[in-house]
């Protein structure tokens, strides 16, 4: 799922992350480091997520300009993060996921630090240094417009040779990996090459899903809280109508509902007027993209519910035009949660509605036979009982943990 975010603004950073994940895992294995290969991979994958948070939160204009117009990630770092704050933010994000071991999350702190300056256990320092070497290899590959030539290979080897921040053995392993024709192309393609037998607890899976959702939503100031808002309302409504397990399931299905929107161009998300026919088609494809991404990720169970948020009980929705008999309770809850959240958020073409105005709009749709009446009654009760809308602080607290959010914000604004 993480790899599927690699389009539009995120193309380079996600390609880079996937490559660093694979190369770090390969290097750690060659060096015989004790960390589990899956753990090393995930550390590599997350090493630069802090950059996305830092950039988008600090100054959205600069973020969007940098990620869109500068395909060179080194320049992005120089433009946005001269003081290397993203390493710390990536570390906090990874620590809060709950399934990365402490050594692997600590390594993220030092992925730009010269080996001799890392004051931590040797295993952590070596792993951090593997990520550093992987980072160099991947950045040069991206700069070469992902074309593999002898020039590219030569400049990778030279960079590694002259990087005094690399431990001798890490440098050797990195250069050897570039000379190994069996692994070279796998390390540098766009494929994740990740399969794990490890099991995630439901709670940790939800945390991972939240990270993906946050990255998706950070693309635009208009969507910054959308997914979290939908998930929070959907969970709340489910707890009133169904069991606790249903509530867990619903929360995750809601967090995944718009993941396909990663492919919707910002020009469409940010358009001030109404969308024309062609733009509407492009916009609507996001649901089908959600379906493709979830099926590819092996998440069939959530997929049916997540992709139903634009279906309507009278058959007028999309993409399948499902009718009442095909729309179960989860789907009905998700539909109302999605509409309510969207209405209470600002859009480029209108101001945010108050919760009560949003309720009236939804009531019309219930009366027109499009949305579910029972779910609507529960939503009304919820709002009348003083349910507070999600804010961006809630989103950040979910990602960084309540205790560390302020610290992270200080780092970002420093
Ligand atoms: Fe980095
Ligand atoms: Fe990097
Ligand atoms: Fe949505």
Short mmCIF file of C-alpha atoms and ligand atoms in Angstrom, two decimals, residues 226 230 257-258 261 309 338, ligand 3:
data_model
loop_
_atom_site.label_atom_id
_atom_site.label_comp_id
_atom_site.label_asym_id
_atom_site.label_seq_id
_atom_site.Cartn_x
_atom_site.Cartn_y
_atom_site.Cartn_z
CA UNK A 226 -10.85 14.08 5.75
CA UNK A 230 -14.65 9.82 8.24
CA UNK A 257 -11.76 4.40 1.66
CA UNK A 258 -10.05 7.18 -0.29
CA UNK A 261 -7.46 9.48 -4.46
CA UNK A 309 -18.74 5.10 -0.19
CA UNK A 338 -18.14 10.40 4.15
FE1 LIG B 3 -14.01 10.44 1.18
#
